[in-house]
Coordinates of C-alpha atoms in Angstrom, one line a residue:
X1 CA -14.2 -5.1 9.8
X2 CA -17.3 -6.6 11.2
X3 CA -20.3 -6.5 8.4
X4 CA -23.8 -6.2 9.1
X5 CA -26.6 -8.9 9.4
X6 CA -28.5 -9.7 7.1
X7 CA -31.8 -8.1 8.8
X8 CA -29.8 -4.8 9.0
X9 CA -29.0 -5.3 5.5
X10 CA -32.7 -5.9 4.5
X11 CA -33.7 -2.7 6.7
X12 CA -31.4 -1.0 4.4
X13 CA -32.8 -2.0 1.2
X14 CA -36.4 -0.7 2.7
X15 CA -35.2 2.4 3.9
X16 CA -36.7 2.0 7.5
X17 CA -33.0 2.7 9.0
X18 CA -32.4 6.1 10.5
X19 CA -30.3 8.7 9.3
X20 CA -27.3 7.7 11.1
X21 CA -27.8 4.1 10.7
X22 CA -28.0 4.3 7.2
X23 CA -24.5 6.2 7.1
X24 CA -23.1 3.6 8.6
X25 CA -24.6 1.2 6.6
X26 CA -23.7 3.3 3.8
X27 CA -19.9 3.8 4.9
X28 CA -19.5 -0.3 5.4
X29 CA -20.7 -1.0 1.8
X30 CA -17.8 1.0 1.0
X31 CA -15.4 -1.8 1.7
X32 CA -17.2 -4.4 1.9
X33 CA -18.0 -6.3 -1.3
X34 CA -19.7 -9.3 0.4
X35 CA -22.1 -6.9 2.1
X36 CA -22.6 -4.9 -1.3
X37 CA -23.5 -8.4 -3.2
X38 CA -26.2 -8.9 -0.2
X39 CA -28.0 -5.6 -0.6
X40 CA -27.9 -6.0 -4.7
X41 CA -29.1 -9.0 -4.2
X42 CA -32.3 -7.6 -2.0
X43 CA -32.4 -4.8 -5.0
X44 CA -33.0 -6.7 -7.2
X45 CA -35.2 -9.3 -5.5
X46 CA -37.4 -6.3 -4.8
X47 CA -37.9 -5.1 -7.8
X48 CA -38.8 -8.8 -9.0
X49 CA -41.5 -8.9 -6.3
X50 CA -42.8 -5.4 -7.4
X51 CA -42.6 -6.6 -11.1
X52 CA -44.3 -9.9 -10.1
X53 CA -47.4 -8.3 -7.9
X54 CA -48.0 -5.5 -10.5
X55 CA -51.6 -5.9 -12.2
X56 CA -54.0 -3.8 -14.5
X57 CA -56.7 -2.2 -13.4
X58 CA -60.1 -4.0 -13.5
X59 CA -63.6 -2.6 -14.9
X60 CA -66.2 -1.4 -12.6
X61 CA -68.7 -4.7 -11.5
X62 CA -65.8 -7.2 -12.8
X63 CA -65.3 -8.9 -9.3
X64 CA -69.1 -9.5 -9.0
X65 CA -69.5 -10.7 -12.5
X66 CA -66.9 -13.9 -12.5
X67 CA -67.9 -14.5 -8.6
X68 CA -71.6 -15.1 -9.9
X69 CA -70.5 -18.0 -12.7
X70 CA -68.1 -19.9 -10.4
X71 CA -69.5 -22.8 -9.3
X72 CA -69.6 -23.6 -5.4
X73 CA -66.4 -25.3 -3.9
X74 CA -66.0 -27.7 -1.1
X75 CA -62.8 -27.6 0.2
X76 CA -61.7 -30.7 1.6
X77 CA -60.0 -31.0 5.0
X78 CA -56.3 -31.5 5.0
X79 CA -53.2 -30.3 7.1
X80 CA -51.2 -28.3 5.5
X81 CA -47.1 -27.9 6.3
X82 CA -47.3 -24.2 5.9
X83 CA -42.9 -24.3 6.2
X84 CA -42.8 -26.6 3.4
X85 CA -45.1 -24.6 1.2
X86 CA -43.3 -21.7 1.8
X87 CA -39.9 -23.6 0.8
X88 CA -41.4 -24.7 -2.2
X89 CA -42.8 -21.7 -3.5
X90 CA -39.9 -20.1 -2.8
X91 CA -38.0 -22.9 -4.8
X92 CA -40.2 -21.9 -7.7
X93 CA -39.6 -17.9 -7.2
X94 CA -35.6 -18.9 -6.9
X95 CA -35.6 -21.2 -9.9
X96 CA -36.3 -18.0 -11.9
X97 CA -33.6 -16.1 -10.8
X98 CA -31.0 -18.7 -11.4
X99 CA -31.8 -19.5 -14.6
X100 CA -34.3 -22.8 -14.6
X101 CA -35.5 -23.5 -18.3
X102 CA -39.1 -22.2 -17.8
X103 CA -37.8 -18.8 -17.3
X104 CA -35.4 -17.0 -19.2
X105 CA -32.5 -15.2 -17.6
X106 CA -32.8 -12.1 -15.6
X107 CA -30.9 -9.1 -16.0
X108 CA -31.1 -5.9 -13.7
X109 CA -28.7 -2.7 -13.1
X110 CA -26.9 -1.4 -10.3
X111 CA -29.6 0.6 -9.3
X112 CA -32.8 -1.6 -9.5
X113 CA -34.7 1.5 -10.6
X114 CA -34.0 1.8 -14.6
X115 CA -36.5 0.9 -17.4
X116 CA -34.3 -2.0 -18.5
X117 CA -37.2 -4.7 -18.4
X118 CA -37.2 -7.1 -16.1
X119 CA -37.4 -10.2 -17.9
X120 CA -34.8 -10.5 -20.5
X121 CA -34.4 -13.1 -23.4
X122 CA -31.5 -15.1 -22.1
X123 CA -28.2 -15.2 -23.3
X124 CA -26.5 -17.9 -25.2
X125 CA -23.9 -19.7 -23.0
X126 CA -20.4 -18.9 -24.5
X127 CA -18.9 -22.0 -22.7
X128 CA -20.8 -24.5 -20.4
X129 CA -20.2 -27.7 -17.8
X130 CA -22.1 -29.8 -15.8
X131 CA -21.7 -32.0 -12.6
X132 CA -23.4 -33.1 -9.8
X133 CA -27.1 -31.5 -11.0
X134 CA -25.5 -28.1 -11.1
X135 CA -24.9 -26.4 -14.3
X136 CA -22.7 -23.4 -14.8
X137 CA -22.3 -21.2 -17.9
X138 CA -20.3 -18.6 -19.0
X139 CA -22.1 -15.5 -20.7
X140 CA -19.7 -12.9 -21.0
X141 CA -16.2 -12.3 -20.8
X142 CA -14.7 -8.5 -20.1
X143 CA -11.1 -8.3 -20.1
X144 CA -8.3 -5.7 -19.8
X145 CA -4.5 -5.5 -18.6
X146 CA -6.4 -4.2 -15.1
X147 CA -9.2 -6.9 -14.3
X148 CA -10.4 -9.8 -16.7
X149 CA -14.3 -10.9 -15.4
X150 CA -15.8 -13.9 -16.5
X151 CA -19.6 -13.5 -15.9
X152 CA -21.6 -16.6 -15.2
X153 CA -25.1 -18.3 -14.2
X154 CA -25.7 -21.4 -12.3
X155 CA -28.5 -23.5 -13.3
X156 CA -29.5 -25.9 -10.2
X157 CA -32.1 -28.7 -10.8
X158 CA -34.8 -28.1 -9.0
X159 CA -34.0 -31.0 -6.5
X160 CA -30.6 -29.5 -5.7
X161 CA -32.0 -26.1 -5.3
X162 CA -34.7 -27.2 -3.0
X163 CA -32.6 -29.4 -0.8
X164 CA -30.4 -26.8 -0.5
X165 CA -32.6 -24.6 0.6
X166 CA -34.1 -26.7 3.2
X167 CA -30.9 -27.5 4.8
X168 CA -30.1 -24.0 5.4
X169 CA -33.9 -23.2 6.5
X170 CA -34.5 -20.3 4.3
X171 CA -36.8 -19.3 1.9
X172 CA -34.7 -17.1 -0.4
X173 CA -31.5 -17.5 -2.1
X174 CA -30.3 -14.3 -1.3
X175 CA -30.3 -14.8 2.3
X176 CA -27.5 -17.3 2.4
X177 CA -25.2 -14.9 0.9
X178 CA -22.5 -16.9 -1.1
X179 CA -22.8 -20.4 0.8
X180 CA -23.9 -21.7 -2.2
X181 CA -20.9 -21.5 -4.1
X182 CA -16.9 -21.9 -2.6
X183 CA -15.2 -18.7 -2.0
X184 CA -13.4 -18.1 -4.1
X185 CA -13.3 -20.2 -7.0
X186 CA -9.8 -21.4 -8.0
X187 CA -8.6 -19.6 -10.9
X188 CA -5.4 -18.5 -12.9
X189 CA -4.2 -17.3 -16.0
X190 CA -1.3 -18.7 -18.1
X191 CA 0.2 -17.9 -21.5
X192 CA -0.4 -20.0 -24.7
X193 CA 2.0 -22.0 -23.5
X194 CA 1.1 -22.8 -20.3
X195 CA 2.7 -20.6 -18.2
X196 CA 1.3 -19.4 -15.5
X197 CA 1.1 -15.2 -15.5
X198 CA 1.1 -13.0 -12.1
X199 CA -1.9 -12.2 -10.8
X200 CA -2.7 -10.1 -7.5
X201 CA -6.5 -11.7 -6.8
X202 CA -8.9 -14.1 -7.8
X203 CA -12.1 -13.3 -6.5
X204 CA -16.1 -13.4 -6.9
X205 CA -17.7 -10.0 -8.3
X206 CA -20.0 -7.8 -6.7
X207 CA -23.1 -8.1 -8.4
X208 CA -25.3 -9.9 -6.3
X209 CA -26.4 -13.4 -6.6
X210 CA -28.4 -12.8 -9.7
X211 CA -25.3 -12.2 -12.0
X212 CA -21.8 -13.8 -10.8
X213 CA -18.9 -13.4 -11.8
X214 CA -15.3 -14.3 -11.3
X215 CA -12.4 -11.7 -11.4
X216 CA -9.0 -12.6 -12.0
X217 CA -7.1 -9.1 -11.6
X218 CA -3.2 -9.6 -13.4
X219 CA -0.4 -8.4 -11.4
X220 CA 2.5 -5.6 -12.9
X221 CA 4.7 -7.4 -14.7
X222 CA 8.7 -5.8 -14.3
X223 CA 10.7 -7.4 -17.1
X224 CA 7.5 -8.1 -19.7
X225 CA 4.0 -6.6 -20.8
X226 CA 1.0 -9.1 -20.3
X227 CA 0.7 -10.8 -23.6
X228 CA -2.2 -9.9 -25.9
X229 CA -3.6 -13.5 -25.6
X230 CA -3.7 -15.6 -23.0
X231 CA -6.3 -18.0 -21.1
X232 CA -8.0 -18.1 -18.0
X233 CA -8.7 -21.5 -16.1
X234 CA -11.5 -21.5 -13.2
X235 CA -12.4 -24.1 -10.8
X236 CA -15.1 -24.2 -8.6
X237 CA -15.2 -27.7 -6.3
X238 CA -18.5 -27.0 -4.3
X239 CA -21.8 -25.7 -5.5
X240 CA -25.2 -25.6 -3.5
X241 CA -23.9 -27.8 -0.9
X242 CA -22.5 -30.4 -3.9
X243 CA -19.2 -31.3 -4.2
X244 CA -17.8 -31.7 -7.6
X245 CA -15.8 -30.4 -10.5
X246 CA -16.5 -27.8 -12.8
X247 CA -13.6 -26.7 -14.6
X248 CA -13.7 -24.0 -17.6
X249 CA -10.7 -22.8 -20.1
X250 CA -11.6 -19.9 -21.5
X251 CA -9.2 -18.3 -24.3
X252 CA -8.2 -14.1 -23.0
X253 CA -7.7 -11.6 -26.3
X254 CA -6.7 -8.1 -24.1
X255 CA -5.6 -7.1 -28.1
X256 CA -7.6 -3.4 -28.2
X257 CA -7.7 -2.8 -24.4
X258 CA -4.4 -2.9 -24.4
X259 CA -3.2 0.4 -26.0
X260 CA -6.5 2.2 -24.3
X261 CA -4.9 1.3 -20.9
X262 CA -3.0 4.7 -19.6
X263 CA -1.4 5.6 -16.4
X264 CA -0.4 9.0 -15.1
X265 CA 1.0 10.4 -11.6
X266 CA -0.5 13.7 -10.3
X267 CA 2.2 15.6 -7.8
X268 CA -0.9 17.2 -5.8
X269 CA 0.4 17.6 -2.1
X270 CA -2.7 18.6 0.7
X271 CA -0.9 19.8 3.7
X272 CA -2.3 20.3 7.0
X273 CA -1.0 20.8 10.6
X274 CA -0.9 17.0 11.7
X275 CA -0.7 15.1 8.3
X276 CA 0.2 15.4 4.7
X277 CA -1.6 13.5 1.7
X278 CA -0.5 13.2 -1.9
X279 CA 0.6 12.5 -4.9
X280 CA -2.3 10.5 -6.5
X281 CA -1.5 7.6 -9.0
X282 CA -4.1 6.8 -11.7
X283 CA -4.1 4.0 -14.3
X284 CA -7.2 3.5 -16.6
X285 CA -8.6 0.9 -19.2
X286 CA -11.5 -0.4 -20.9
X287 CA -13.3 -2.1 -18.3
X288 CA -12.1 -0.8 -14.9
X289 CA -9.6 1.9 -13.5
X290 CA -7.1 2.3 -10.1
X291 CA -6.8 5.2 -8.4
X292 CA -3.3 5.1 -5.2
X293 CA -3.8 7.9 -2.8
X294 CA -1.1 8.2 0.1
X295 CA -1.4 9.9 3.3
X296 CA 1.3 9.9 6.3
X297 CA 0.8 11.8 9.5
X298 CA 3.8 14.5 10.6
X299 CA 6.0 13.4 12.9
X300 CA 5.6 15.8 15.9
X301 CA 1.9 13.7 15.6
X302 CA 3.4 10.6 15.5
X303 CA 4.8 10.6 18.4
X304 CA 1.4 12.1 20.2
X305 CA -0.1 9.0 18.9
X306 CA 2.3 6.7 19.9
X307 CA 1.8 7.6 23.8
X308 CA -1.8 7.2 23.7
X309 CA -1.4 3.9 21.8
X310 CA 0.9 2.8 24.6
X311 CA -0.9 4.4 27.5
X312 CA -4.2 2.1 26.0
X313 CA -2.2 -1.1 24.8
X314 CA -5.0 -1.7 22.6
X315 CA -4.3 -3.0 18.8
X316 CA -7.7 -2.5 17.6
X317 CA -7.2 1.6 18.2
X318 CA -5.0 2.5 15.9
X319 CA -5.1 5.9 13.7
X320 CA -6.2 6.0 9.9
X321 CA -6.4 8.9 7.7
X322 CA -8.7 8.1 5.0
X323 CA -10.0 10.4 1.5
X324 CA -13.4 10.7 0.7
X325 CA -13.7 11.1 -3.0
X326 CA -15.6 9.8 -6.2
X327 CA -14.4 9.8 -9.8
X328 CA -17.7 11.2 -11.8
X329 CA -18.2 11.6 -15.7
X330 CA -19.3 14.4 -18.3
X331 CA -22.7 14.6 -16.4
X332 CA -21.4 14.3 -13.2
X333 CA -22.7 10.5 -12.4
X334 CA -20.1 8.4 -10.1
X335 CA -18.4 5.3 -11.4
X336 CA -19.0 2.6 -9.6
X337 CA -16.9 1.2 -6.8
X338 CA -15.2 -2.0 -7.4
X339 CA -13.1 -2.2 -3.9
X340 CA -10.5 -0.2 -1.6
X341 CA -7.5 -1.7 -0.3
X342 CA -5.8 -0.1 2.7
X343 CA -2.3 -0.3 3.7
X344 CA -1.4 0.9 6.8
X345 CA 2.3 1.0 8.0
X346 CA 2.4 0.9 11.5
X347 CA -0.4 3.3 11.7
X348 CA 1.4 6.3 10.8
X349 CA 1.3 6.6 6.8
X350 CA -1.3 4.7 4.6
X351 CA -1.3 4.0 1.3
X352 CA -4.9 3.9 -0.3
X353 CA -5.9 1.7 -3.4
X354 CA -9.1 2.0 -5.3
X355 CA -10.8 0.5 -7.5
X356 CA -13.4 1.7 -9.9
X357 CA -16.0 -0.5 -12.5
X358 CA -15.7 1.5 -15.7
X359 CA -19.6 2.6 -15.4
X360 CA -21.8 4.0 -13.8
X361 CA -25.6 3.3 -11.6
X362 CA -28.1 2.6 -14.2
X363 CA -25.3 0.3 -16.4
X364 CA -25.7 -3.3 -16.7
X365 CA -22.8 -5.0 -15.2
X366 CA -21.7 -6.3 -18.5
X367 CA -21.2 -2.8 -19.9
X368 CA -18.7 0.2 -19.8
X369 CA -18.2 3.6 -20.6
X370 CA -16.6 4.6 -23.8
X371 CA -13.3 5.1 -23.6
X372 CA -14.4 9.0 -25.0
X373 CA -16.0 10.0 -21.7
X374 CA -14.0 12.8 -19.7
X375 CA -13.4 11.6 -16.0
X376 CA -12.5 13.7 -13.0
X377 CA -11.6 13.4 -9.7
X378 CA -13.7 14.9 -7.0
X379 CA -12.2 15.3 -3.3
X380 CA -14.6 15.8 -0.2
X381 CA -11.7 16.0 1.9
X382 CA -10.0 13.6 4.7
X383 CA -11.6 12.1 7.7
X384 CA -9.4 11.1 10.7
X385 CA -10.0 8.0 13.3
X386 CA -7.5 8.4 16.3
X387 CA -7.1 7.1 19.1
X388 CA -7.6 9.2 22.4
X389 CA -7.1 8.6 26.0
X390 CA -9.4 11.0 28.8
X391 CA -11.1 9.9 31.7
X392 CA -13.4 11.7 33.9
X393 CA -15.3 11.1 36.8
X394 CA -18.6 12.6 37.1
X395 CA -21.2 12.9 39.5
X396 CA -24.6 14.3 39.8
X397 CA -24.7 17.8 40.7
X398 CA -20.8 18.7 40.2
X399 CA -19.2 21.9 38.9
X400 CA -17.6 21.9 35.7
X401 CA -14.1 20.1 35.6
X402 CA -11.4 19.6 32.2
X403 CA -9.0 17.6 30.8
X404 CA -6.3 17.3 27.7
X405 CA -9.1 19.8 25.4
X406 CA -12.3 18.3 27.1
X407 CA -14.7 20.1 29.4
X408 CA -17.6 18.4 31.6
X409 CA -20.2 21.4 32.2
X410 CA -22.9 19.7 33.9
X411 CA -25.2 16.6 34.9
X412 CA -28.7 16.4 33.9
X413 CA -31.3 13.6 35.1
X414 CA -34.7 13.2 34.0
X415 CA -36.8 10.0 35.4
X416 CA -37.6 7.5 32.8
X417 CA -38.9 4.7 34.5
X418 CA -40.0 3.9 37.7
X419 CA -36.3 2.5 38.6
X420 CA -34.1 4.1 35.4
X421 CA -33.4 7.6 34.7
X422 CA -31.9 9.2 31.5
X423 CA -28.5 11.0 32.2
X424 CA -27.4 13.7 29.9
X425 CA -23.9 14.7 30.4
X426 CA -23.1 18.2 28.6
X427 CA -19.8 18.9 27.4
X428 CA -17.5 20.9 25.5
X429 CA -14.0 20.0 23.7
X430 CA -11.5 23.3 21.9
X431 CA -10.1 19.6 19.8
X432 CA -10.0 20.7 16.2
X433 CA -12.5 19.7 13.2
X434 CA -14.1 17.1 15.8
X435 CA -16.5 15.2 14.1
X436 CA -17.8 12.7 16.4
X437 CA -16.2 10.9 19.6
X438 CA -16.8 6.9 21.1
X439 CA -17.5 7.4 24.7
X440 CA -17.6 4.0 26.8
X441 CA -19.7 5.1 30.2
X442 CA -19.8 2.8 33.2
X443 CA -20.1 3.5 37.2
X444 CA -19.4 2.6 40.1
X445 CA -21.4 -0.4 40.4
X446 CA -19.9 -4.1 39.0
X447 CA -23.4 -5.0 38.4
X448 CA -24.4 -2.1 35.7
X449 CA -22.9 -3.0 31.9
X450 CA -21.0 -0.6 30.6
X451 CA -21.9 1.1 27.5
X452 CA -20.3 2.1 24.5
X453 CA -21.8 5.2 22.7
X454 CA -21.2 7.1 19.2
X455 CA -21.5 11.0 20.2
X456 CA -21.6 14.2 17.5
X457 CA -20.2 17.3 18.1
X458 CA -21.3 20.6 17.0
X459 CA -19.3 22.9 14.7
X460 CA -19.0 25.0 18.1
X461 CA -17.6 22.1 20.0
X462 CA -20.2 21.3 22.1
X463 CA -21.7 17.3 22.6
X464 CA -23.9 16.0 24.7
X465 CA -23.3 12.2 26.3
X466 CA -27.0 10.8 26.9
X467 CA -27.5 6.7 28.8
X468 CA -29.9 5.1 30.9
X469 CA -29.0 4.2 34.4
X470 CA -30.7 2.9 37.2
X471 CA -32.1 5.5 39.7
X472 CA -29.8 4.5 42.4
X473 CA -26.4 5.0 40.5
X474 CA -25.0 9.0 41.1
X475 CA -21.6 8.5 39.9
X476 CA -20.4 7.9 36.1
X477 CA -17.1 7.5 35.1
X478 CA -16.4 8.6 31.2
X479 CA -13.8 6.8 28.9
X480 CA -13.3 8.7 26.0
X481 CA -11.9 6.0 23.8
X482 CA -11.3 7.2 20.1
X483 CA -12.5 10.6 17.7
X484 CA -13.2 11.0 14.6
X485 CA -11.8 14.5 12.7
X486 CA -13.2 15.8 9.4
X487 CA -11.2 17.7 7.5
X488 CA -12.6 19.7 4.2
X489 CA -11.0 20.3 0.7
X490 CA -13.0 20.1 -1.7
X491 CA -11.3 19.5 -5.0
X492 CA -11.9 18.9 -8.6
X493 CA -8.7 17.1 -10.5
X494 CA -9.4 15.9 -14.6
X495 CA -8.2 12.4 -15.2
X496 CA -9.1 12.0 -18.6

């Protein structure tokens, strides 16, 4: 999965992307916690700036009152190094959101929108080390049989923070992603006697670079239940470009999340023509919840999708079936989503894992939902990405001509420039639910790139294919590469 750049990232945040840009921005963030930590990061960075910039309005005559009692200046003539004025300011700005000592700590939610204030008195450090001018500090601990999260800050002196910053030629942390610390951290959890417990994943949180966290997530355990105490050991051996060695124990008590940690199975089958889905798995707890969804195409389509698989001997075009759905509470606000995990096996069943924050947009990232709010499950339905396997051959001017569901109807050419011209290839396909097909359209000539291009399809099945080409080029050959299905079912399922 490729992410995004960080300018496409920032365009996101702005909201200058188009519609379908922003989908597929949108769609990435999904399952992409790095990408996620970025735009939180921009969020929240925004909303500092808009904080920062924010003044009160001025009487009438106020300007021209102070201007008459300053007293002429005469500016003296120097060269200014506009770069390293920028760094430094920006070492300044950054200082506050890492937690320097002239600033207290800042907190933000999800959404970077709420009337949580800005500025926050900082928190007392529950456990704390130092090396190599770095400082890190733990601030809160949330822990469950599911996920245990340390949250941390890092406090930089200013001399690490701006050398950092220099050698990476940028003027805000955020746009170095996670650079500045290892990923991830070394980390385990063991038993009071220094056994080390199972764990799936050790990991960095979500939350953007002003609020880190580390998240140790305890594997099932067959023969014994996690026990209700237990300690967590992090490492981290790089920081801002410094290598050294900061090491925290922190003591685990799981003692009431324990017994508020459930798990049910729901034998819900959706059956359709070329795939089943079903049953869903759900376990739940105090600070974050799992939701298993399975889905396995029919065999009489496996074997369909083998041959086109075959035909292209391409391993990056393989099929997924993959549920859209959110898990919302009493008043219908999403929970907040933690990861997915897909399995596929051998591209013909899949096996689905998410996982949800136990809170919603708005929330600090420290806090959760009581265990008293009713969760359901909402389903949008299943979208399909298959592989498919139709050429055509077009020219200007030519009748209409099919192929395995796909129809060419026509050629259209308007002049765009003096030596381009925009094509527009009209089409129809009788495929069922198509949502949108990749198209890669080349010709006849070495010398003119081929292009790759995203097309919709109507709810009647018609599309049009539309690409510049040079004004001498008549003949287009089509590649219709992959399609993606939409399949509706909306459904509402109670959880808890």
């Amino acid at each position: 999965m490729k992410c995004f750049e960080f300018d496409q990232l920032a365009a996101y945040v702005d909201g200058v992307l188009s519609e379908e840009e922003k989908g597929h921005v949108e769609k990435h963030l999904e399952f992409c916690p790095s990408c996620r930590k970025v735009v939180t990061a921009l969020e929240k960075e925004d909303a500092f700036l808009q904080e920062a910039i924010q003044s009160p309005v001025l009487p009438a005559g106020f300007d021209d009152e102070v201007l008459t009692k300053l007293v002429p200046y005469q500016a003296k003539k120097k060269r200014w190094n506009w770069p390293y004025q920028l760094l430094t300011a920006a070492s300044i700005v950054l200082a506050f959101g890492v937690g320097a000592s002239f600033l207290s700590d800042i907190q933000k939610s999800d959404t970077g929108n709420s009337d949580t204030p800005l500025v926050q008195e900082e928190k007392e450090a529950l456990y704390s080390v130092e090396d190599e001018g770095v400082q890190l500090e733990v601030t809160d601990i949330s822990a469950s049989p599911l996920k245990i999260e340390i949250f941390y800050r890092l406090k930089p002196k200013e001399s690490v923070l701006k050398d950092f910053l220099k050698k990476h030629n940028v003027n805000h942390l955020s746009q170095v992603g996670d650079d500045y610390q290892s990923l991830p951290p070394n980390g385990k959890i063991v038993d009071l006697n220094g056994q080390e417990l199972p764990q799936s994943e050790v990991s960095l949180g979500s939350n953007g670079w002003l609020q880190n966290s580390v998240v140790i997530k305890p594997a099932r355990m067959d023969e014994r239940s996690l026990p209700d105490t237990f300690q967590a050991q992090i490492e981290f051996n790089d920081l801002f470009m410094q290598e050294g060695e900061w090491n925290l124990k922190i003591p685990i008590d799981i003692t009431e999340a324990k017994p508020l940690t459930k798990s049910n199975s729901y034998n819900i089958g959706f059956m359709y023509d070329d795939f089943n889905a079903g049953p869903i798995e759900w376990e739940l707890s105090t600070n974050a919840h799992k939701l298993q969804f399975y889905a396995e195409y029919r065999e009489d389509k496996k074997n369909q999708l083998k041959e086109i698989m075959n035909a292209r001997d391409n391993e990056e075009l393989t099929p997924l079936i993959m549920p859209e759905l959110s898990i919302v509470n009493s008043t219908g606000e999403e929970l907040m989503i933690d990861g997915v995990n897909l399995e596929s096996h051998m591209g013909e069943s899949f096996t689905f894992d998410y996982e949800f924050a136990n809170r919603v947009k708005g929330m600090d990232v420290t806090d959760n939902l009581p265990r008293s709010e009713a969760l359901t499950l909402k389903l949008k339905g299943f979208r399909l990405e298959e592989p498919e396997n139709t050429q055509f051959t077009v020219t200007e001017g030519m009748g209409e001509t099919d192929k395995n569901g796909w129809t060419i109807e026509s050629v259209r050419v308007e002049e765009d420039t003096a030596n381009s011209k925009l094509v527009s290839i009209i089409g129809k396909t009788n495929i069922s639910k198509l949502e949108s097909f990749i198209v890669e359209v080349s010709s006849d000539k070495e010398w003119v790139t081929e292009e790759v291009i995203n097309t919709t399809v109507t709810n009647e099945g018609t599309f049009i294919i539309q690409t510049n080409m040079p004004n001498s080029i008549t003949n287009y050959q089509l590649d219709i590469t992959s399609v993606t299905k939409w399949f509706e079912n909306e459904k509402e399922i109670i959880l808890w």
